[in-house]
């Protein structure tokens, strides 16, 4: 090579580098037709949303600057760089660090948006106004698998002009049942396009009212419209068909806007190859698999349909079926399997148990038992997920019919005295309480026009969608019996706002709802649950009590479940404590303990 050729090559290299730099800068321009110089005239902008930062990529003039901003992502946080034009150029600069978010961006033109005349029934939408609201929002985030936000962050940002938080509150209970966050781009960085965006739309999976998500979106759209925003954008995973259908119904249209995120443990399922058969796991198995994967525990799914998987770490391997592992002995499992045996074991340990008899052909004995207790519960001696259970029976005819139904599940049927109160589930792992929750029977709320049959079907669809198909309300003889006790039928039309209990059993698989009470559960109830776990000698168990109130000491023992559904108890760290039991030296927690930081 001649000297001149060497200089020419050097000049060519410099020219190529200059072109690449210019291409990267241009790749950061938003699609909306901004002039190439607009980004350079703006200061690099981002908004801390608590769960991470929303980074406005169009305000960064250099790709390296945007990458550096993404590298500053905090621990356990999820930053999002939005409005990245030609993201393939950005990804080429750091393919091991960032990835293209597999989400679509949808836009609502606020100049043509028309509000709905429909009024919300049974709830109302308002601004987030207290730390209690913030804690409730975090509970919903956790139930939906979203990143939590420090409650004090919500409160400290209540006057932030760029961030707006709305919540939906249940009229009757005062519970927060939905939330949405809005970002005003004009107030965030003087956006010349007067944009805004919607984030963190989430509805409590236990909510009974229809249309909560729609009303939250509409309220935010009206809020930004009143502020003079030109549009409202949102990002939604490409396969979230239910959400996309809602947005399109409201007038949102897909636009070519892209987001880039960092490769981190929270985002891993978005960019890494999924475990084989992962999508076939139910929510109870998936929760544990996700926690294990996050902590570097090897996962092998052995039978997805049955919820079986093998976890391996540090030379140890444990086979599990959801929360049931090899650490639970066959003896402990057989004790839990037979409700009569369970009752005898815990009674000898000093727990309060209801009076019980075995259903035989002796009608007189059943009549005498019913006369003594006035109301009874019928359930199969063996069974799960609430199958064959009937609660609050008051007539001999109802008891005999319930016994026939229960015999379809198990030949041996038990009749118990009915204890008035609430159904409390306590999850005990390694003989310590991890979560406590009240389980309530399924109920519907009338709108003054629809029949109970239709309301049950709608509520059942929402429950199924919220639980991955695990919770549905059956329409059967038990449902008809419960309605008849209130003077109703499946064809009755309840008044607007009228609440109707459609089944007496509070089992989640038959449409019941669950409400966390870990922070208020009485210490005597905790002590009794731990005593039951020790009597059975079982490391992971769900203990069921009937209580007058979770904050009072009175209870009667109902049953023990050797395979409690840990996913039902978020935001409590059930999956974390389960993996701690199996692999105590795994994950960040063990490392922090070793360093004396915990």
XYZ file of C-alpha atoms in Angstrom:
598
model
C 0.000 0.000 0.000
C 1.360 3.435 -0.922
C 1.478 6.299 1.524
C -1.196 8.098 -0.464
C -3.419 5.019 -0.358
C -2.956 4.853 3.419
C -4.084 8.483 3.827
C -7.002 7.855 1.515
C -8.046 4.854 3.539
C -7.799 6.857 6.727
C -9.940 9.618 5.223
C -12.445 6.973 4.073
C -12.548 5.491 7.574
C -13.162 8.918 9.074
C -15.899 9.612 6.536
C -17.507 6.247 7.273
C -17.371 6.925 11.017
C -18.936 10.355 10.427
C -21.737 8.817 8.339
C -22.404 6.156 11.001
C -22.525 8.825 13.692
C -24.974 10.864 11.617
C -27.111 7.768 10.926
C -27.240 7.000 14.630
C -28.293 10.532 15.460
C -30.952 10.468 12.749
C -32.167 7.114 14.028
C -33.182 8.805 17.260
C -35.569 11.242 15.593
C -39.281 10.584 16.209
C -41.351 9.365 13.290
C -43.698 12.361 13.385
C -41.689 14.343 10.858
C -39.493 16.443 13.142
C -36.703 18.311 11.409
C -33.277 16.673 11.698
C -32.007 19.452 13.934
C -34.866 19.390 16.433
C -33.348 16.746 18.728
C -30.072 18.599 19.025
C -31.882 21.722 20.177
C -33.505 19.917 23.114
C -31.927 18.754 26.341
C -31.835 14.977 26.811
C -35.054 14.276 28.704
C -36.424 11.510 30.896
C -39.074 11.140 33.580
C -38.617 8.956 36.667
C -41.842 6.935 36.968
C -40.842 4.932 40.049
C -40.751 1.610 38.206
C -38.035 3.052 35.981
C -37.461 6.017 33.698
C -39.349 6.927 30.568
C -36.509 8.146 28.333
C -37.492 10.362 25.412
C -35.117 9.131 22.708
C -35.910 12.013 20.339
C -34.180 14.424 22.750
C -30.830 12.618 22.467
C -28.586 13.685 19.608
C -26.051 10.850 19.982
C -26.681 7.131 20.125
C -23.926 6.701 22.706
C -25.609 9.242 24.978
C -28.854 7.292 24.829
C -27.037 4.015 25.493
C -25.253 5.615 28.451
C -28.623 6.732 29.811
C -29.966 3.176 29.528
C -26.844 1.851 31.266
C -27.727 3.991 34.295
C -30.862 1.936 34.916
C -31.378 1.256 38.640
C -31.531 -2.175 40.244
C -34.936 -3.885 39.998
C -36.102 -1.155 37.614
C -37.247 -1.142 33.986
C -36.253 1.896 31.915
C -37.901 2.455 28.534
C -36.425 4.490 25.690
C -39.403 5.522 23.549
C -39.623 7.222 20.123
C -36.505 5.516 18.754
C -36.576 5.812 14.997
C -34.694 3.102 13.065
C -33.902 1.216 16.285
C -31.854 -1.347 14.382
C -29.051 1.204 14.198
C -29.120 1.709 17.966
C -29.233 -2.033 18.592
C -26.241 -2.580 16.329
C -24.176 -0.352 18.626
C -24.817 -2.525 21.721
C -26.511 -5.820 20.758
C -25.541 -7.526 24.027
C -26.988 -4.765 26.194
C -30.272 -3.621 24.655
C -33.183 -5.105 22.734
C -36.207 -3.980 20.757
C -39.296 -4.147 22.941
C -41.869 -6.508 21.315
C -44.680 -4.011 21.832
C -46.885 -1.984 19.539
C -47.424 1.737 20.036
C -50.982 3.013 19.740
C -52.039 6.663 19.475
C -55.274 8.436 20.308
C -55.847 11.697 18.426
C -57.274 13.907 21.180
C -58.595 16.478 18.718
C -61.118 13.945 17.417
C -61.669 11.967 20.624
C -65.231 11.978 21.922
C -66.018 11.090 25.525
C -68.567 8.403 26.329
C -71.983 9.038 27.881
C -71.693 5.768 29.774
C -71.398 6.197 33.532
C -69.365 3.900 35.732
C -71.460 1.755 38.062
C -70.292 0.817 41.549
C -66.992 2.710 41.384
C -65.565 6.124 40.510
C -62.289 7.448 39.133
C -60.255 10.045 41.044
C -56.701 11.265 41.571
C -54.344 9.245 43.760
C -54.449 11.118 47.069
C -52.809 9.164 49.901
C -50.087 6.704 50.821
C -52.829 4.102 51.346
C -53.751 4.617 47.676
C -50.097 4.096 46.762
C -49.913 0.816 48.667
C -53.105 -0.362 46.973
C -51.676 0.522 43.550
C -48.553 -1.516 44.325
C -50.747 -4.445 45.304
C -52.432 -4.297 41.901
C -49.067 -3.935 40.129
C -47.790 -7.066 41.852
C -50.934 -9.043 41.087
C -50.435 -8.126 37.423
C -46.722 -9.020 37.369
C -45.617 -5.384 37.102
C -42.656 -3.662 38.766
C -43.548 -2.149 42.131
C -43.007 1.513 43.018
C -41.945 2.760 46.433
C -45.140 4.122 48.079
C -43.296 7.279 49.130
C -42.445 7.881 45.457
C -46.130 8.196 44.583
C -46.681 10.537 47.480
C -43.589 12.678 46.868
C -44.631 13.083 43.210
C -48.244 14.016 43.882
C -47.485 17.612 42.804
C -45.309 16.622 39.828
C -46.746 18.527 36.854
C -45.525 15.904 34.377
C -47.007 12.798 36.076
C -50.685 12.153 36.760
C -52.028 9.178 38.717
C -55.663 8.130 38.588
C -57.260 5.328 40.600
C -60.667 3.639 40.487
C -62.319 3.253 43.889
C -65.112 0.809 44.740
C -68.160 2.703 46.006
C -69.126 0.100 48.591
C -65.797 -1.099 49.995
C -63.562 1.901 49.342
C -60.954 -0.462 47.870
C -58.735 0.693 45.001
C -59.595 -1.586 42.076
C -57.729 0.019 39.164
C -55.040 2.521 38.279
C -53.444 4.358 35.371
C -50.493 6.733 35.007
C -50.201 9.585 32.522
C -47.126 11.523 31.381
C -47.496 15.049 29.992
C -44.682 15.399 27.455
C -45.079 19.156 27.227
C -44.479 19.536 30.947
C -41.746 16.913 30.934
C -39.519 18.539 28.295
C -41.440 21.275 26.429
C -42.439 18.816 23.730
C -43.114 20.893 20.594
C -45.660 18.286 19.464
C -47.672 18.580 22.716
C -47.801 14.832 23.214
C -48.773 12.710 26.199
C -48.669 9.020 27.036
C -50.470 6.401 29.100
C -48.625 3.906 31.288
C -49.322 1.203 33.867
C -53.003 0.638 33.192
C -53.931 -2.140 35.631
C -57.165 -3.492 37.090
C -57.371 -5.580 40.253
C -57.974 -9.186 39.145
C -60.479 -9.488 42.008
C -62.596 -6.541 40.768
C -66.237 -7.409 40.071
C -67.231 -4.370 38.036
C -66.970 -4.377 34.229
C -65.334 -1.611 32.181
C -62.857 -0.324 34.801
C -59.921 -0.232 32.372
C -61.968 1.598 29.761
C -63.099 4.255 32.230
C -59.526 4.845 33.426
C -58.305 5.296 29.838
C -61.157 7.689 29.060
C -60.539 9.714 32.207
C -56.876 10.139 31.338
C -57.693 11.054 27.716
C -60.140 13.725 28.903
C -57.531 15.024 31.363
C -54.879 15.464 28.663
C -57.379 16.846 26.183
C -58.304 19.539 28.689
C -54.596 20.375 29.025
C -54.358 20.907 25.272
C -52.376 17.779 24.418
C -52.516 16.754 20.759
C -52.400 12.990 21.273
C -51.986 10.232 23.845
C -49.677 7.300 23.115
C -49.378 3.923 24.816
C -47.258 0.805 24.439
C -48.814 -2.672 24.595
C -47.300 -6.122 24.089
C -47.985 -7.374 20.568
C -49.853 -10.469 21.786
C -52.106 -8.765 24.341
C -55.176 -9.155 22.165
C -57.645 -8.212 24.895
C -55.969 -4.853 25.596
C -55.460 -4.091 21.901
C -59.160 -4.715 21.248
C -60.048 -2.213 23.995
C -57.712 0.463 22.631
C -58.963 0.059 19.080
C -62.532 0.279 20.346
C -61.664 3.630 21.970
C -60.202 4.998 18.734
C -56.482 4.320 19.175
C -54.549 3.571 15.998
C -51.208 1.840 15.696
C -48.257 4.068 14.781
C -44.650 3.221 13.796
C -43.046 4.157 17.116
C -40.529 1.840 18.760
C -39.120 1.313 22.240
C -35.736 -0.038 23.318
C -34.954 -1.544 26.722
C -31.964 -2.944 28.553
C -31.411 -6.660 28.851
C -32.025 -7.264 32.555
C -33.669 -10.018 34.667
C -37.032 -8.222 34.685
C -37.084 -8.010 30.890
C -35.562 -11.428 30.216
C -38.751 -13.125 29.056
C -39.101 -10.416 26.383
C -35.726 -11.011 24.719
C -34.496 -14.478 25.724
C -35.626 -17.750 24.246
C -38.437 -19.030 26.474
C -38.256 -22.326 28.298
C -39.729 -25.147 26.289
C -43.446 -25.531 27.160
C -43.315 -22.460 29.448
C -46.534 -21.037 28.004
C -48.378 -24.243 28.914
C -47.683 -23.809 32.645
C -50.505 -22.593 34.864
C -49.997 -19.368 36.899
C -49.079 -21.292 40.070
C -46.174 -23.121 38.421
C -45.133 -20.113 36.342
C -44.709 -17.878 39.397
C -42.190 -20.285 40.934
C -40.393 -20.938 37.640
C -40.014 -17.176 37.066
C -38.534 -16.670 40.548
C -36.154 -19.598 40.107
C -35.051 -18.370 36.687
C -34.488 -14.851 38.031
C -32.195 -16.225 40.749
C -30.091 -18.372 38.454
C -31.702 -21.673 39.447
C -31.837 -24.070 36.495
C -35.360 -25.003 35.424
C -36.454 -28.056 33.476
C -40.174 -28.326 32.756
C -40.994 -32.024 32.961
C -44.773 -31.897 32.405
C -46.214 -28.466 31.698
C -49.853 -29.511 31.641
C -49.584 -31.007 35.122
C -47.439 -28.151 36.475
C -44.335 -30.318 37.009
C -40.781 -28.940 36.828
C -37.328 -29.737 38.178
C -35.174 -27.081 39.849
C -31.397 -27.496 40.142
C -28.803 -25.343 41.864
C -25.432 -25.945 43.512
C -25.464 -29.694 42.899
C -28.970 -30.129 44.335
C -32.058 -31.041 42.310
C -35.679 -30.882 43.505
C -38.720 -32.044 41.541
C -41.868 -29.965 42.092
C -45.491 -29.806 41.129
C -46.304 -26.135 41.626
C -45.685 -25.524 45.370
C -45.550 -29.257 46.187
C -41.959 -30.486 46.256
C -39.991 -33.575 47.188
C -39.468 -31.966 50.588
C -43.094 -32.822 51.449
C -43.230 -36.435 52.617
C -45.746 -38.967 51.390
C -47.079 -39.239 54.947
C -47.698 -35.489 55.210
C -49.382 -35.508 51.820
C -51.671 -38.396 52.777
C -52.670 -36.579 55.993
C -53.727 -33.527 53.967
C -55.418 -35.690 51.351
C -58.006 -37.074 53.793
C -59.898 -34.246 55.495
C -61.069 -36.488 58.351
C -57.482 -37.539 59.093
C -56.284 -33.937 58.892
C -58.936 -32.909 61.400
C -57.880 -35.615 63.893
C -54.173 -34.729 63.589
C -54.634 -31.000 64.197
C -57.221 -31.588 66.942
C -54.620 -33.612 68.870
C -52.255 -30.646 68.393
C -54.740 -28.417 70.245
C -56.495 -26.665 67.348
C -60.198 -25.847 67.400
C -62.124 -28.016 64.948
C -65.833 -28.136 63.991
C -67.979 -31.101 64.924
C -68.091 -33.564 62.061
C -69.821 -36.764 60.970
C -69.523 -39.126 58.034
C -72.550 -39.209 55.751
C -74.055 -42.671 55.710
C -77.483 -43.953 54.775
C -78.770 -43.020 58.240
C -81.145 -40.144 57.480
C -82.158 -39.839 61.139
C -78.543 -39.275 62.196
C -78.139 -36.555 59.548
C -81.400 -34.934 60.679
C -80.219 -34.955 64.286
C -76.865 -33.427 63.311
C -78.607 -30.741 61.223
C -81.087 -30.010 64.019
C -78.232 -29.563 66.481
C -76.166 -27.209 64.297
C -78.924 -25.640 62.131
C -76.501 -25.022 59.244
C -73.934 -27.471 57.874
C -71.231 -27.926 55.274
C -71.060 -30.991 53.019
C -67.755 -31.925 51.370
C -65.990 -34.969 49.951
C -63.375 -36.491 52.285
C -60.898 -36.260 49.419
C -60.879 -33.619 46.727
C -59.555 -30.208 45.788
C -60.456 -26.922 44.095
C -63.831 -26.789 45.850
C -65.375 -29.623 43.858
C -68.402 -31.113 45.583
C -68.400 -28.617 48.472
C -71.720 -27.095 49.590
C -71.868 -24.497 52.370
C -74.670 -23.204 54.596
C -77.195 -26.028 54.090
C -80.309 -25.723 56.264
C -82.735 -28.449 55.090
C -82.447 -32.220 54.980
C -83.346 -32.208 51.275
C -80.467 -29.827 50.487
C -78.061 -31.921 52.578
C -79.019 -35.176 50.838
C -78.696 -33.593 47.400
C -75.279 -32.172 48.353
C -74.161 -35.571 49.638
C -75.068 -37.124 46.270
C -73.041 -34.488 44.419
C -70.060 -34.871 46.777
C -70.090 -38.665 46.255
C -69.306 -38.031 42.587
C -65.939 -36.686 43.800
C -65.278 -39.154 46.629
C -67.194 -42.160 47.980
C -66.785 -40.914 51.565
C -68.581 -37.643 52.354
C -68.252 -35.482 55.467
C -70.853 -33.260 57.105
C -69.574 -30.473 59.356
C -71.088 -27.823 61.579
C -71.102 -24.494 59.733
C -69.139 -21.700 61.392
C -70.338 -18.212 60.477
C -67.567 -15.913 59.374
C -64.908 -15.488 56.723
C -62.730 -18.043 54.978
C -59.069 -17.379 55.865
C -56.122 -19.018 54.084
C -52.709 -18.854 55.811
C -49.657 -19.897 53.779
C -46.941 -21.369 55.994
C -43.495 -22.043 54.493
C -40.682 -23.495 56.606
C -43.024 -23.146 59.616
C -43.282 -19.386 59.233
C -46.286 -17.389 58.045
C -45.679 -15.903 54.600
C -49.156 -14.751 53.588
C -52.698 -14.535 54.925
C -55.762 -13.781 52.838
C -59.518 -13.750 53.209
C -61.323 -15.656 50.474
C -64.813 -14.480 49.600
C -67.545 -16.253 47.646
C -68.211 -15.170 44.052
C -70.723 -12.372 43.689
C -72.088 -10.257 40.885
C -73.290 -6.647 40.787
C -76.575 -5.873 39.049
C -76.953 -3.161 36.396
C -80.749 -3.094 36.276
C -80.940 -4.628 32.792
C -79.069 -7.960 32.602
C -80.203 -11.303 33.969
C -78.144 -12.997 36.665
C -77.220 -15.704 34.158
C -75.603 -13.093 31.875
C -73.909 -11.271 34.764
C -72.380 -14.534 35.999
C -71.090 -15.321 32.501
C -69.476 -11.870 32.197
C -67.941 -12.055 35.674
C -66.677 -15.569 34.973
C -64.966 -14.406 31.765
C -63.208 -11.605 33.667
C -62.112 -13.977 36.438
C -60.799 -16.483 33.889
C -58.867 -13.764 32.040
C -57.374 -12.478 35.297
C -56.260 -15.918 36.508
C -55.115 -17.611 33.322
C -58.282 -19.697 33.201
C -57.909 -20.968 36.778
C -61.033 -19.289 38.195
C -64.530 -19.602 36.723
C -68.025 -19.460 38.211
C -69.963 -22.653 37.458
C -73.657 -22.362 36.663
C -74.969 -25.519 38.288
C -77.339 -26.812 40.951
C -75.259 -25.284 43.752
C -75.468 -21.855 42.093
C -79.227 -22.239 41.678
C -79.579 -23.289 45.342
C -77.682 -20.226 46.580
C -79.801 -17.915 44.428
C -83.025 -19.595 45.564
C -82.039 -18.947 49.205
C -82.181 -15.233 48.333
C -85.454 -15.568 46.406
C -83.726 -15.291 43.022
C -83.240 -17.396 39.900
C -80.787 -17.305 37.029
C -83.336 -15.283 35.068
C -83.826 -12.615 37.769
C -82.690 -9.058 36.940
C -81.057 -7.472 40.014
C -81.308 -3.716 40.520
C -78.425 -1.463 39.551
C -75.732 -1.732 42.205
C -77.378 -4.718 43.919
C -74.768 -7.262 45.006
C -75.729 -10.930 44.781
C -73.709 -13.837 46.210
C -74.031 -16.650 43.655
C -72.198 -19.444 45.526
C -71.497 -19.913 49.232
C -68.082 -21.609 48.927
C -65.178 -19.169 48.701
C -62.882 -21.397 46.631
C -60.936 -19.456 43.979
C -61.406 -22.157 41.355
C -65.173 -21.653 41.507
C -64.980 -17.890 41.092
C -64.149 -16.688 44.612
C -61.930 -13.676 45.225
C -58.962 -13.266 47.578
C -57.966 -10.271 49.695
C -54.611 -9.942 51.456
C -54.762 -9.503 55.258
C -51.186 -10.458 56.161
C -50.606 -7.135 57.892
C -53.604 -7.444 60.233
C -53.965 -11.179 60.937
C -54.168 -11.966 64.676
C -51.077 -13.594 66.202
C -53.191 -16.419 67.696
C -54.292 -17.404 64.187
C -50.676 -17.399 63.020
C -49.647 -19.553 65.984
C -52.459 -22.023 65.275
C -51.523 -22.278 61.577
C -47.861 -22.923 62.393
C -48.899 -25.507 65.014
C -51.000 -27.282 62.362
C -48.057 -27.296 59.917
C -45.786 -28.792 62.605
C -48.379 -31.407 63.574
C -48.620 -32.531 59.939
C -44.840 -31.995 59.577
C -45.198 -30.305 56.209
C -42.788 -27.588 54.961
C -45.218 -25.799 52.594
C -48.939 -25.734 53.342
C -52.078 -23.656 53.082
C -54.069 -23.773 56.328
C -57.751 -22.871 56.048
C -59.681 -21.425 58.981
C -63.137 -19.976 59.351
C -62.814 -16.778 61.383
C -65.100 -14.050 62.629
C -62.442 -11.570 61.529
C -58.775 -12.022 60.547
C -57.877 -9.516 63.276
C -59.634 -11.548 66.008
C -58.408 -14.801 67.646
C -61.568 -16.917 67.193
C -61.398 -19.651 64.532
C -62.188 -23.222 63.606
C -59.876 -25.351 61.459
C -61.278 -26.390 58.081
C -58.513 -28.151 56.124
C -54.866 -28.160 55.038
C -53.766 -27.922 51.402
C -50.423 -29.521 50.583
C -50.197 -27.600 47.286
C -51.316 -24.023 48.001
C -51.539 -21.668 45.038
C -48.759 -19.193 45.788
C -49.746 -16.935 42.880
C -52.963 -16.061 44.727
C -51.102 -14.237 47.486
C -49.124 -11.502 45.801
C -47.782 -9.010 46.829
C -46.520 -11.289 49.613
C -43.173 -12.947 48.683
C -44.489 -16.503 48.514
C -42.376 -17.651 45.555
C -39.258 -16.066 47.065
C -39.727 -17.904 50.368
C -40.424 -21.150 48.484
C -37.112 -20.907 46.591
C -35.374 -19.867 49.836
C -36.624 -23.144 51.361
C -35.373 -25.245 48.449
C -32.141 -23.377 47.729
C -31.219 -21.094 50.664
C -27.939 -20.033 49.051
C -29.460 -18.842 45.780
C -30.075 -15.313 44.608
C -29.290 -11.774 45.736
C -30.788 -12.277 49.186
C -28.301 -14.990 50.121
C -25.432 -12.892 48.785
C -26.588 -9.904 50.819
C -26.810 -12.074 53.933
C -23.299 -13.398 53.340
C -22.008 -9.831 53.113
C -23.818 -8.848 56.295
C -26.237 -6.511 54.498
C -29.375 -8.254 55.766
